[in-house]
Structures are given as structure tokens and as C-alpha cells.
Short mmCIF file of C-alpha atoms and ligand atoms in Angstrom, two decimals:
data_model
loop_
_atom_site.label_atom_id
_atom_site.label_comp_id
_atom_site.label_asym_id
_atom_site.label_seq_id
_atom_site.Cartn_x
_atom_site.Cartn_y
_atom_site.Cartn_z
CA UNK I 1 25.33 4.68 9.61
CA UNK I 2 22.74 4.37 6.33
CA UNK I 3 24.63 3.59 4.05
CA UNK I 4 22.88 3.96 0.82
CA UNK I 5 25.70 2.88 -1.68
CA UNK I 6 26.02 0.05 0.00
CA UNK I 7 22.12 -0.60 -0.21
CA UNK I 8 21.78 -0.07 -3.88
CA UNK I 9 24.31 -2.59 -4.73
CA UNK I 10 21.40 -4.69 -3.36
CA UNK I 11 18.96 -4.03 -6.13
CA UNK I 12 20.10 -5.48 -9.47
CA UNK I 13 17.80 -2.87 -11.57
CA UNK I 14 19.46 0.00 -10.30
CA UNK I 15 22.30 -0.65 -12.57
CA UNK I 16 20.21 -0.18 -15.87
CA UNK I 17 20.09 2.86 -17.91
CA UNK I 18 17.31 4.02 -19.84
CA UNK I 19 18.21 5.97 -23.17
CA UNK I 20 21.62 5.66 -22.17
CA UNK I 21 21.42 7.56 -18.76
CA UNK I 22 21.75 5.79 -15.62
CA UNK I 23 17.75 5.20 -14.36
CA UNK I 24 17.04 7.64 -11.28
CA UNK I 25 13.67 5.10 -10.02
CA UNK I 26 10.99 7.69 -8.28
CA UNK I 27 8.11 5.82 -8.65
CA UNK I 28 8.19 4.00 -5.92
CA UNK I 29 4.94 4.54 -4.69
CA UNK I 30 3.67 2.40 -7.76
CA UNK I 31 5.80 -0.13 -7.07
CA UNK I 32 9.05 0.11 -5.54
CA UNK I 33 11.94 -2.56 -6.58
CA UNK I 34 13.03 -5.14 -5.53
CA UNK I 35 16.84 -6.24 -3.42
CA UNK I 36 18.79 -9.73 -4.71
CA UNK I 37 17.28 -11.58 -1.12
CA UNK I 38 13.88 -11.22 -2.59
CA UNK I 39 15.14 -12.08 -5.89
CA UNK I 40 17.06 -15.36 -4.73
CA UNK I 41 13.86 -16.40 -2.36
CA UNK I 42 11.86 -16.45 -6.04
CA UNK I 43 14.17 -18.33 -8.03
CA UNK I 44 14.85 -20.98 -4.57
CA UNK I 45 10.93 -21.52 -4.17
CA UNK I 46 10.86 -22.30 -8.29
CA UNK I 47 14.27 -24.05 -8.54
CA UNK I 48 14.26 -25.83 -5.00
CA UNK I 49 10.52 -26.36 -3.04
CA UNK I 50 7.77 -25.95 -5.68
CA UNK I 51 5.06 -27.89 -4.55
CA UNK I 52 1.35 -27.14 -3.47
CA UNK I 53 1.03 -26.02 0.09
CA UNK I 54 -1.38 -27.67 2.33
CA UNK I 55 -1.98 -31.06 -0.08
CA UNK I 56 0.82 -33.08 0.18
CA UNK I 57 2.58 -35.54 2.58
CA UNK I 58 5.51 -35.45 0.22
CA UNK I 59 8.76 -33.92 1.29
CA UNK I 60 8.18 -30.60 -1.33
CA UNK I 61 4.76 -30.08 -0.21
CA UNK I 62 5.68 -29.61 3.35
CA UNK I 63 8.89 -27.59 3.17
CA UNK I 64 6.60 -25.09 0.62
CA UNK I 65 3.67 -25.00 3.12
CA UNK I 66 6.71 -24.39 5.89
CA UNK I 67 7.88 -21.45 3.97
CA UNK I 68 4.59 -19.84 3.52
CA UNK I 69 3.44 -20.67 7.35
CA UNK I 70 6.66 -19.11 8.82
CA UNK I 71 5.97 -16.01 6.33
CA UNK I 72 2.58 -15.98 7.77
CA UNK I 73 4.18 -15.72 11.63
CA UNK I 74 7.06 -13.16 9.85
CA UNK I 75 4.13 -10.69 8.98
CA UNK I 76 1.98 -11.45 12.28
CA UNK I 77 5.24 -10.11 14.37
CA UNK I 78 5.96 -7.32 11.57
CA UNK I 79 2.71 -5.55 11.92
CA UNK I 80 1.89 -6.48 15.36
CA UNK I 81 -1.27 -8.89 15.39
CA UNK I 82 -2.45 -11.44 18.31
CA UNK I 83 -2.54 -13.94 16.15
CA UNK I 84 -1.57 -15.88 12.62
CA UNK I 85 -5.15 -16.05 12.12
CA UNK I 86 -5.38 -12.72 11.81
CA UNK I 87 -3.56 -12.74 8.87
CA UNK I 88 -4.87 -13.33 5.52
CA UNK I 89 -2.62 -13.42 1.94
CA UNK I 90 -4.51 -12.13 -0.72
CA UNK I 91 -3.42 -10.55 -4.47
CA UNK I 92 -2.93 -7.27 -2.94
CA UNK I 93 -4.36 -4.02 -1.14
CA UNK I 94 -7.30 -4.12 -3.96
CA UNK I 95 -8.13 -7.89 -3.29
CA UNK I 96 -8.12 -7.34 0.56
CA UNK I 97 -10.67 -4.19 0.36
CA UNK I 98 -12.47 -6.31 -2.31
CA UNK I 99 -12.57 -9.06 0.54
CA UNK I 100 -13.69 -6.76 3.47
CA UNK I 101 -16.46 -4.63 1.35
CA UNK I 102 -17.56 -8.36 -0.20
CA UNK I 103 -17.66 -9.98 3.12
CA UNK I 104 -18.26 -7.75 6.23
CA UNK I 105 -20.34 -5.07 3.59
CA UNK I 106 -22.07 -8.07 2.35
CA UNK I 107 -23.03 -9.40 5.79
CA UNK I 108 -23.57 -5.99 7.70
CA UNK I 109 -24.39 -3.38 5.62
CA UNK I 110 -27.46 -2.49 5.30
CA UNK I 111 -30.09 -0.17 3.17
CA UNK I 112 -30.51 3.33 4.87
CA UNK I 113 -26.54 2.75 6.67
CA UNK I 114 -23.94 5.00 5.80
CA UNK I 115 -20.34 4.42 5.38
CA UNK I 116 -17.21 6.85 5.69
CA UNK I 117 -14.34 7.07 3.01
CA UNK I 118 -12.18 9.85 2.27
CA UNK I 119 -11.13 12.43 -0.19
CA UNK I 120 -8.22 10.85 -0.62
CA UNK I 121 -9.02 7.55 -1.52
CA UNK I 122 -7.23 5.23 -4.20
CA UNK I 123 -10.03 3.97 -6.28
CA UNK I 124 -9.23 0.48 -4.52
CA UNK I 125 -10.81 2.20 -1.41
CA UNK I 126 -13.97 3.64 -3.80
CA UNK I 127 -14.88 1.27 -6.64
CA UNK I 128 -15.78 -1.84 -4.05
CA UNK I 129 -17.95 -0.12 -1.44
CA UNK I 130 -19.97 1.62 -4.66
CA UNK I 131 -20.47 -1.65 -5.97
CA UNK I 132 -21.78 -3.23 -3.05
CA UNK I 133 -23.91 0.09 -2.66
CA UNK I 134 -25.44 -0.57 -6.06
CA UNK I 135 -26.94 -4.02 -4.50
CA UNK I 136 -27.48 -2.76 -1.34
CA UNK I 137 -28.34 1.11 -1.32
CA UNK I 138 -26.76 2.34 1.75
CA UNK I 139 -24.73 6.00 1.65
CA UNK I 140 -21.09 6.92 1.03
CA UNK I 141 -20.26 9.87 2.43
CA UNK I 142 -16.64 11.45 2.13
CA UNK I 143 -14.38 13.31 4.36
CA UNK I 144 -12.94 16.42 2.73
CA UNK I 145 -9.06 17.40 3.00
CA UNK I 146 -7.75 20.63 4.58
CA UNK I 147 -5.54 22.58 2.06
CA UNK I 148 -2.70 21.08 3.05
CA UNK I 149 -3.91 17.70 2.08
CA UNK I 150 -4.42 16.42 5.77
CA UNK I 151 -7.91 15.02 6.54
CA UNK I 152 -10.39 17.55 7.92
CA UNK I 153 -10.70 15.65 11.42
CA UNK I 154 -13.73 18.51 12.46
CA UNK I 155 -15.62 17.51 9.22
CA UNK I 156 -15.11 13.46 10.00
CA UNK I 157 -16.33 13.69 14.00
CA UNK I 158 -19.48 15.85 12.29
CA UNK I 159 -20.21 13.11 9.15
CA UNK I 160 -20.97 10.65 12.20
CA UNK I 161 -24.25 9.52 13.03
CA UNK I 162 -26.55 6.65 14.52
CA UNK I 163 -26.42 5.19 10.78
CA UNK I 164 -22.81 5.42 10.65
CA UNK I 165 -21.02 1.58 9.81
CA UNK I 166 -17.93 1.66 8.73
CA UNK I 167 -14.83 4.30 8.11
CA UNK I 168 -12.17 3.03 5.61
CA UNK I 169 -9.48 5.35 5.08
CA UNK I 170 -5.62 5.47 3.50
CA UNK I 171 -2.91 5.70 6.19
CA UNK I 172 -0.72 7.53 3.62
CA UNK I 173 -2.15 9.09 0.32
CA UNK I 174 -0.75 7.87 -2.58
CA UNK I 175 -0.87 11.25 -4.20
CA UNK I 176 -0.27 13.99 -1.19
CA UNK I 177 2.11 11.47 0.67
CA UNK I 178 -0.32 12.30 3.49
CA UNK I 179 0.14 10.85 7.11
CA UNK I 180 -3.59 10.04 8.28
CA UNK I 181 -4.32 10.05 11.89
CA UNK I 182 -5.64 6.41 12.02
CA UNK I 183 -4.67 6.10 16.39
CA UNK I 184 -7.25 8.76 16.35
CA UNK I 185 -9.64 7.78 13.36
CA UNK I 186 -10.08 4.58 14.88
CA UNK I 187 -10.55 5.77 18.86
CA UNK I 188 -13.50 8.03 17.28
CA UNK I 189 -15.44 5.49 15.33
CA UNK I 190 -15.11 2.59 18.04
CA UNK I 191 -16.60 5.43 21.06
CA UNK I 192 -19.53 5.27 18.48
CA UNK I 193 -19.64 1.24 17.27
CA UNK I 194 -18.26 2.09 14.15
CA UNK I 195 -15.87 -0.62 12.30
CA UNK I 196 -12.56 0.81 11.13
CA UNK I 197 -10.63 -0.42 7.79
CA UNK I 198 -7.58 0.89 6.40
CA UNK I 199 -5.92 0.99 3.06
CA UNK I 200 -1.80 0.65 4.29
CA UNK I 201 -0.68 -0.07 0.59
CA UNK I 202 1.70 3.56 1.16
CA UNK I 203 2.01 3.24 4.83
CA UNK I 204 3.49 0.06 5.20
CA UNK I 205 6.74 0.76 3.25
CA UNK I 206 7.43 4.04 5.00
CA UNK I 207 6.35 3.74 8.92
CA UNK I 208 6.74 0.77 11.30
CA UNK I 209 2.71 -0.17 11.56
CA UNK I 210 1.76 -1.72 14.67
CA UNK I 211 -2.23 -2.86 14.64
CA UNK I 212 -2.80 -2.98 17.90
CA UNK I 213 -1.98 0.17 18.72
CA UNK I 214 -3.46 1.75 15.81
CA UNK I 215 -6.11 -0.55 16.90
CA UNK I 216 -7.54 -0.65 13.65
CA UNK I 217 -10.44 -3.37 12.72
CA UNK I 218 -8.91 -4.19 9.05
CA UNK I 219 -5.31 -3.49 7.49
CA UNK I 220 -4.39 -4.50 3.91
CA UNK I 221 -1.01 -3.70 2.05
CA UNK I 222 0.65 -5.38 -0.57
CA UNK I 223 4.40 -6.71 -1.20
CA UNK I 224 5.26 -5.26 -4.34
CA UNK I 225 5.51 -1.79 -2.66
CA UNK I 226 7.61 -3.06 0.14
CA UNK I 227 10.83 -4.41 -2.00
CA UNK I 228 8.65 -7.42 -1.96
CA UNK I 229 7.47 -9.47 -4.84
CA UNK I 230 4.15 -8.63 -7.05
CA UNK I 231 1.04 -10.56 -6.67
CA UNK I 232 0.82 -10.95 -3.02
CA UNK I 233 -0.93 -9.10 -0.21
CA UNK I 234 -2.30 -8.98 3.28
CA UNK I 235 -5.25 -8.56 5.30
CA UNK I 236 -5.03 -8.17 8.54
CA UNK I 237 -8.51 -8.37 10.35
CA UNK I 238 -9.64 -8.42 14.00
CA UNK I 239 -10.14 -12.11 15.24
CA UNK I 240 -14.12 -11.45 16.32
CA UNK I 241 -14.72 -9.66 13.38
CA UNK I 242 -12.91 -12.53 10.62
CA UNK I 243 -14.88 -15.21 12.66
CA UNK I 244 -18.57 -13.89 11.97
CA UNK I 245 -17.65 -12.97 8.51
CA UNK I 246 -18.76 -15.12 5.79
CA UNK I 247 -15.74 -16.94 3.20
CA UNK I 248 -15.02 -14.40 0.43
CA UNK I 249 -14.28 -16.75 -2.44
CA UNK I 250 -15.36 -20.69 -2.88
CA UNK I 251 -12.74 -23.26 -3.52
CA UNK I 252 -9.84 -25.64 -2.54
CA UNK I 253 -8.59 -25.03 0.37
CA UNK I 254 -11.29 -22.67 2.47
CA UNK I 255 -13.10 -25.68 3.47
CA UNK I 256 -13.47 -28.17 5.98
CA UNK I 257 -15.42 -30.80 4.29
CA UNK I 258 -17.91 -30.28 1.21
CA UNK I 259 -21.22 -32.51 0.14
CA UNK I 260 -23.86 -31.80 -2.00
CA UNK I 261 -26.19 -31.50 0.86
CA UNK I 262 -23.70 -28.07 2.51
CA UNK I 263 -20.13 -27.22 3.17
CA UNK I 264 -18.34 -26.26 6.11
CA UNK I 265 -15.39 -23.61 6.34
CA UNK I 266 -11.98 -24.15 6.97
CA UNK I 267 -10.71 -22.78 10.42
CA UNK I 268 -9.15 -19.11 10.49
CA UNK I 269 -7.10 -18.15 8.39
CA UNK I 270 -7.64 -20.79 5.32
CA UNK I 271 -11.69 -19.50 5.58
CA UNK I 272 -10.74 -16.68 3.19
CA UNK I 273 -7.92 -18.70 1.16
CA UNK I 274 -9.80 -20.00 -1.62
CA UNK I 275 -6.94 -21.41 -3.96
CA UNK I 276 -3.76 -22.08 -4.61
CA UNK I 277 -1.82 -19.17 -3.53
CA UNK I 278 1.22 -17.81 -4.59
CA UNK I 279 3.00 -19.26 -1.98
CA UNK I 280 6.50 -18.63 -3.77
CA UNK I 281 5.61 -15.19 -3.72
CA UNK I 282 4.55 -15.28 0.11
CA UNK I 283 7.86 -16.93 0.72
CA UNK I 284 9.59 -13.84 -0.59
CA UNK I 285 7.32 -11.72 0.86
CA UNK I 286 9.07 -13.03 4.32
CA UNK I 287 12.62 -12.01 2.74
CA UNK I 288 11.21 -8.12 2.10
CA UNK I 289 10.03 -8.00 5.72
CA UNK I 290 13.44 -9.24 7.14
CA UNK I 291 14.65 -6.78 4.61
CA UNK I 292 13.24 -4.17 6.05
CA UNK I 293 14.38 -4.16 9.46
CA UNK I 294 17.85 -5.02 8.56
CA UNK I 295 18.06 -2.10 7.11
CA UNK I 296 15.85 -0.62 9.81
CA UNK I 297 12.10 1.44 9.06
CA UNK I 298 13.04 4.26 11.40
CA UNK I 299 15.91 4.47 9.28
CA UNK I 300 14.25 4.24 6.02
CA UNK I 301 11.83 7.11 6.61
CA UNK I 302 14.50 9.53 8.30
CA UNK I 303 16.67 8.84 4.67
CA UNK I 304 13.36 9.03 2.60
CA UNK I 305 12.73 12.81 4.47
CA UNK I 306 15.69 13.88 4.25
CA UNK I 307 15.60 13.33 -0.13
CA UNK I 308 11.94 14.63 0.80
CA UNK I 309 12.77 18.05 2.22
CA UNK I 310 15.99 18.53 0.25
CA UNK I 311 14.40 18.24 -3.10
CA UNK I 312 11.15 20.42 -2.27
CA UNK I 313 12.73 23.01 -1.01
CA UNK I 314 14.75 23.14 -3.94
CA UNK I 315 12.07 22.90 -6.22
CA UNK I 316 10.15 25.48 -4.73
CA UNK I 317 12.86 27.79 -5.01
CA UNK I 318 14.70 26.98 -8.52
CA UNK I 319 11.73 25.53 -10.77
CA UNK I 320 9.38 28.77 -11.50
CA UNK I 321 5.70 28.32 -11.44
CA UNK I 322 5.65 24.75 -9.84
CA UNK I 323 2.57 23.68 -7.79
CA UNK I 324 3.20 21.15 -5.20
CA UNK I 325 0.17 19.12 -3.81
CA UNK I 326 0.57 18.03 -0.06
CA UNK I 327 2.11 19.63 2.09
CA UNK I 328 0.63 18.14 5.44
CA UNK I 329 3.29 17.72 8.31
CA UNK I 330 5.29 14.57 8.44
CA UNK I 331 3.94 13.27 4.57
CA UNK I 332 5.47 10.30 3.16
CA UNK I 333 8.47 11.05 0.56
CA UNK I 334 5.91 12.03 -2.10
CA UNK I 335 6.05 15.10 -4.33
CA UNK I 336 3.13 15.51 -6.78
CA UNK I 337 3.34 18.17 -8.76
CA UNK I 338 2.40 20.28 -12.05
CA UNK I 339 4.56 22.60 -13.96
CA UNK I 340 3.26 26.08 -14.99
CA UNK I 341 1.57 25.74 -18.26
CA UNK I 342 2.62 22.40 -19.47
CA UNK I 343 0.67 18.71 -19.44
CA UNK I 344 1.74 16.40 -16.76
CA UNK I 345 2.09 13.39 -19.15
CA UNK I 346 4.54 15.94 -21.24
CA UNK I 347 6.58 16.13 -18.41
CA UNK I 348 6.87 12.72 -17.32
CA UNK I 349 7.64 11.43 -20.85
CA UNK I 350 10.68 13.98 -21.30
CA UNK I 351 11.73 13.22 -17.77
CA UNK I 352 11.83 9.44 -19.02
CA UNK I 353 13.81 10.58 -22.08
CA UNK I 354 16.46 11.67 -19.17
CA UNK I 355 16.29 8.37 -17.72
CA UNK I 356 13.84 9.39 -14.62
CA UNK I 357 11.21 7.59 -14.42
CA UNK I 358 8.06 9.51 -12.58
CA UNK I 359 4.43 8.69 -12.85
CA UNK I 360 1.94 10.88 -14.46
CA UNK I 361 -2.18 10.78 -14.53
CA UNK I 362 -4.67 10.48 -11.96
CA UNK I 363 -2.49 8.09 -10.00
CA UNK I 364 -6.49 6.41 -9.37
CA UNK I 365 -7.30 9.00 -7.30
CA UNK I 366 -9.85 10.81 -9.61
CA UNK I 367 -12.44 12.16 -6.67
CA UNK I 368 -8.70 13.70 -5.36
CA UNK I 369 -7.66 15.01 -8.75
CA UNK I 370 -11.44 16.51 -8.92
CA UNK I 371 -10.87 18.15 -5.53
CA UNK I 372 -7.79 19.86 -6.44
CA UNK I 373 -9.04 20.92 -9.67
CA UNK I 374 -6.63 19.48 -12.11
CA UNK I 375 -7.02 16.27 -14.73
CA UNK I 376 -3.74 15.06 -12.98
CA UNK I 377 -0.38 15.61 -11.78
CA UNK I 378 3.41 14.31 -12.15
CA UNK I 379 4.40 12.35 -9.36
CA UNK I 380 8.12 11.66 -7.77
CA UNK I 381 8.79 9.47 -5.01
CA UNK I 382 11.32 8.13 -2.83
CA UNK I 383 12.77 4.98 -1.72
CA UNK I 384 15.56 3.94 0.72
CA UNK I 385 17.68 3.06 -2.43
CA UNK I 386 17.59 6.46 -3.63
CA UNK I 387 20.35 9.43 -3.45
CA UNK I 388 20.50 13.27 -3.13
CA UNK I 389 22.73 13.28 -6.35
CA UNK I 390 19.81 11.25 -7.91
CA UNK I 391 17.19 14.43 -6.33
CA UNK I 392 20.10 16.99 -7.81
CA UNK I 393 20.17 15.20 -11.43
CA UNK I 394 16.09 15.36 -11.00
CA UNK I 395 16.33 19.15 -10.64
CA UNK I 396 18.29 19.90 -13.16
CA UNK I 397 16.50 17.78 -15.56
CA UNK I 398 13.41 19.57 -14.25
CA UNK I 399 14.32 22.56 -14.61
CA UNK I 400 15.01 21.67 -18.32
CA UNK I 401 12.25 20.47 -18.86
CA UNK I 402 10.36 23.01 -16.95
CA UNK I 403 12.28 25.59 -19.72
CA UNK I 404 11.51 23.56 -22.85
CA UNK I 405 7.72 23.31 -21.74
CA UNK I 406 6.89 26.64 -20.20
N1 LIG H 501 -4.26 1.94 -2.09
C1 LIG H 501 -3.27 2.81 -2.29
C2 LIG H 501 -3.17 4.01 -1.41
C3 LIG H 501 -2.36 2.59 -3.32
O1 LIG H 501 -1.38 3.46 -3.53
C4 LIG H 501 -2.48 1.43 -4.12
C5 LIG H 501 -1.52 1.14 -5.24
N2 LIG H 501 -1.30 2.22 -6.10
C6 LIG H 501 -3.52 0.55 -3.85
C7 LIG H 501 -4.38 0.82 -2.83
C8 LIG H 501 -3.72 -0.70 -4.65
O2 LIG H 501 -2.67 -1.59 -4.45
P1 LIG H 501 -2.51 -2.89 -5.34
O3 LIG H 501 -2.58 -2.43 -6.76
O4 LIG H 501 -1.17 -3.42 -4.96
O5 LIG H 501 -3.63 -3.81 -5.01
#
């Protein structure tokens, strides 16, 4: 049985109010918070095993580097890779595309190629192929969205051709809460040669995510939306593909040996680890994951659609003139929406005057927000610490709100 009382006593935040009023947290698909195991694996690696990882012989050194190995093997199992060299902690999502478009665009990209994104696209999924395409000149070219904000599959298979690199796509949109066919993305750009990346920043905390099976080249997601800490990410990437790929950044750790005359790399994984990382943070990154599946992600998402379905069919039917955007078939617990005549960012600030916090804006999704033909849109979405009395106090306060703006 999910029992969700029993969960939130888990999350220390949750017992805050904001202007008096218990907080009702939907905007979880910014960041989603954070349970006491995470907590206590933050304050243990700072009270208990801070050391550098990799450096030392001492006794600190190697139960830190310990911690971060084993959460290295924790998120090899969790997402399904061959190996631990597959696996690659960055900052987050953005630093992971930054690292694929840097690295394999860099190395095999080439004037008069063209790449795929999507409509749908965070800007961390934009901004680093168009700055590689300033230096080297080869086209973007952009799947368009059906109007039920799932991917027009017909207009992908026809944006292929010889000159055709590289796809890199969401598996969830960050705004729609769309579910992206990725199983099928990927099976149509390998038949033509074509390397597959995917932005799983909104996937990852919502579906279990197996790479293999997506058989996807790259995966990146990031901890902070996964009841995990901030500051940490992965990258999964295909062995083959990491091995001919040049290091992203220079530094400590990513090397083998260094002279004045050349350097050599480090071995897979370390290759792309310039730095220190925030191996406290990885640490605790381990603790979300184990999180996760004690609670269980098949669990998660059926609790997450349930809030989903009960609060947008209410919506529809008691707040007048509201727009939903997304409505694709089996979308992610994310309702964006706009309320007849008034400004999102009115909305979301008297929402937070009722202790609901919501997001508001382009949610960086501006080619998105262009498509649908509005400046932006309030967004609320849905954790597995949330309740249906939290959806009904979010109606009602909607519906004020909805009457003091309309
Ligand atoms: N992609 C998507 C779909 C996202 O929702 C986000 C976060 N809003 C990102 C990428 C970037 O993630 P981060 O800021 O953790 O690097």
C-alpha cells in the first residue's frame, strides 16, 4: 500500500508554511525536495568522510572515493548500463549536454551536417548545439509537436537525410509533461547511422529508465530532481562512443600522466572528470536512488497519475476559461496552464500568497512557448510526496484566484 503520509514525514520541508499556510510544493519539476536519508548522507560525508577522492592513501580519502565508486555502480544498475564506465558525474543535465555537444559535436560534426532537436526542447538541449553551430556551421533542424504536445513522429522519419548526425531529444517535456517515444526515436536514427542523445532531466524521476533497452547513445539527468541533492548529474554514454571522444574539460584527475612535451587521458570514466567533484553530493545521490525503489518507481508514477488525472479533470470542469497545454497520452504529472485573461506570473504570485508554490515563465522552453503562442504559462507539478487534499486546496485556491483575476 503507498502510503503517502507516511512518505511525507520523510521530507523535513514539507512541514513549513509559507504566509502562514501549510506549503502545498508543485514545482517539482524544477526541483523536487529532498527525504531525511539524503539529508543525513550530506551532513555524514561533511561531518564523517570529507576527504578528496582518488588522492589519498589516508583512511578519509579512501572511504570518500568508496562512497562515490559504489554510487557510481548504484546508478550503473539503476539505469541499466554495461558498465561503470559508462557512467559519468557531471553538474547536471546542462553540463552533460554541454559535454556531449563539446565533445562528440566537437569531434564529429561537421560543416554542411545536420542535427535533429525538438520543439520541445529545454534550452539545455538548444543553447549548446547553436553554439557549437556558430564555430562549425552545420544545420539544426527541429521536429514539430502534434496538438497534443506529442512529437510529430511522420515529420521526424521525413527531417532525415544522408546529412543527418545526431537526434537529441527530451524523454519527458518539462512543460507538456510529454512521454517521448525514445525505444522508437532511437531504432529510427541507428537504421540510418544516426547518434541518439537524450535529455532525461524529467524522465528519470517519473519512469524506471533502462538504457539498453531504450538503447539510447547518450542519457543525462540530474539529482536534484530525483529527491537527490543539487549540483550533481549523470551522463550516461555508449562505451565505443565515450572511448573515441576527446576529454571535455582539462585538469586533475582526467589524466594519466602530463609533461610539457603531451598528456595522456585517464582511463574511462575519469577521461571526462576534470576536478574535484562533489563527491559528497554523489554519495547522496546513491541514497535518492535507493530511495526511489524503496518506495518503488512503478509506484511513484501510478500515485503521481492518479493527483494527475484527478486535478485536470477538475480543473477543466470547475476553473472557467483555463487552457491546459499537453495533453499527450501517458504525460508525466505536469499541468501547464493559463487562466482566461490574466498574466501567468499574476497567478503564480497569488497562488504563493496561499502558500502553493507553482512556477511561472517560459520554464526555458522559449522555441515551445513560441509554438504555442503565448509569452508563458503557470506550471503545477507532482511528486510522490504530494496529496489529493493538497490538489483539492490547489483548486479552490485556483478558482479564487481565477475569480479575483478574470
Ligand atoms: N532538461 C530538462 C527537460 C529540464 O527540465 C531541465 C531542468 N529544468 C534541464 C534539462 C536542466 O537541468 P539542470 O538545470 O539540472 O542542469
Amino acid at each position: 500500500m503507498y502510503n503517502v503520509e507516511e512518505l511525507r514525514r520523510e521530507f523535513p520541508i514539507l512541514e513549513r508554511k509559507i504566509y502562514g499556510r501549510p506549503l502545498v510544493y508543485f514545482d517539482n519539476t524544477a526541483t523536487s525536495q529532498t527525504p531525511r536519508s539524503v539529508v543525513d548522507a550530506v551532513e555524514s560525508g561533511y561531518c564523517h568522510t570529507k576527504a578528496n577522492v582518488h588522492r589519498g592513501v589516508h583512511t578519509l580519502s579512501m572511504e570518500a572515493t568508496e562512497l562515490q565508486e559504489n554510487a557510481r555502480k548504484r546508478v550503473r544498475e539503476f539505469v541499466n548500463a554495461s558498465s561503470t564506465d559508462e557512467i559519468i558525474f557531471t553538474r547536471g543535465t546542462t553540463e552533460a549536454l554541454n559535454l556531449v555537444a563539446a565533445s562528440w559535436g566537437g569531434t564529429f560534426l561537421h560543416d554542411g551536417d545536420e542535427i535533429i532537436l525538438s520543439v520541445m526542447e529545454h534550452h539545455s538541449n538548444i543553447v549548446p548545439w547553436q553554439l557549437l553551430q556558430s564555430r562549425i556551421g552545420f544545420k539544426i533542424r527541429v521536429i514539430p509537436m502534434l496538438p497534443d504536445g506529442s512529437l510529430d513522429m511522420e515529420a521526424f522519419k521525413g527531417l532525415i537525410n544522408g546529412r543527418t548526425r545526431l537526434v537529441s531529444v527530451c524523454h519527458a517535456s518539462n512543460v507538456l509533461g510529454t512521454v517521448n517515444p525514445i525505444k522508437e526515436i532511437a531504432r529510427i536514427a541507428h537504421s540510418h547511422g544516426i547518434t541518439v542523445v537524450v535529455d532525461g532531466a524529467q524522465s528519470v524521476p517519473h519512469l524506471k529508465v533502462d538504457v539498453a533497452d531504450l538503447d539510447a547513445d547518450f542519457y543525462a539527468f540530474s539529482a536534484h530532481k530525483m529527491y537527490g541533492p543539487a549540483g550533481v548529474g549523470v551522463l550516461y554514454g555508449r562505451r565505443e562512443i565515450l572511448e573515441k571522444m576527446p576529454p571535455y574539460q582539462g585538469g586533475g584527475e582526467m589524466i594519466e600522466s602530463v609533461s610539457f612535451a603531451g598528456t595522456t587521458f585517464a582511463e574511462l570514466p575519469y577521461k571526462f572528470e576534470a576536478g574535484t567533484p562533489d563527491f559528497i553530493g554523489i554519495a547522496a545521490l546513491h541514497k535518492a536512488i535507493d530511495f526511489m525503489e524503496r518506495v518503488g518507481i512503478a509506484d511513484i508514477a501510478l500515485h503521481e497519475h492518479d493527483l494527475l488525472d484527478y486535478t485536470t479533470e477538475r480543473m477543466l470542469k470547475e476553473i472557467p476559461g483555463i487552457q491546459i497545454y499537453g495533453t499527450a497520452p501517458g504525460k508525466c504529472a505536469i499541468i501547464s496552464f493559463n487562466l482566461a485573461g490574466a498574466h501567468h506570473y499574476d497567478a503564480g504570485m497569488l497562488l504563493d500568497k496561499l502558500g502553493i508554490a507553482v512556477r511561472t515563465g517560459h520554464h526555458c522552453a522559449q522555441p515551445l512557448m513560441d509554438a504555442l503562442g503565448v509569452q508563458g504559462v503557470v506550471r503545477a507539478s507532482m511528486a510522490a510526496y504530494n496529496t489529493r487534499s493538497e490538489c483539492d486546496y490547489f483548486l479552490a485556491s485556483l478558482a479564487r484566484v481565477a475569480a479575483m483575476l478574470g
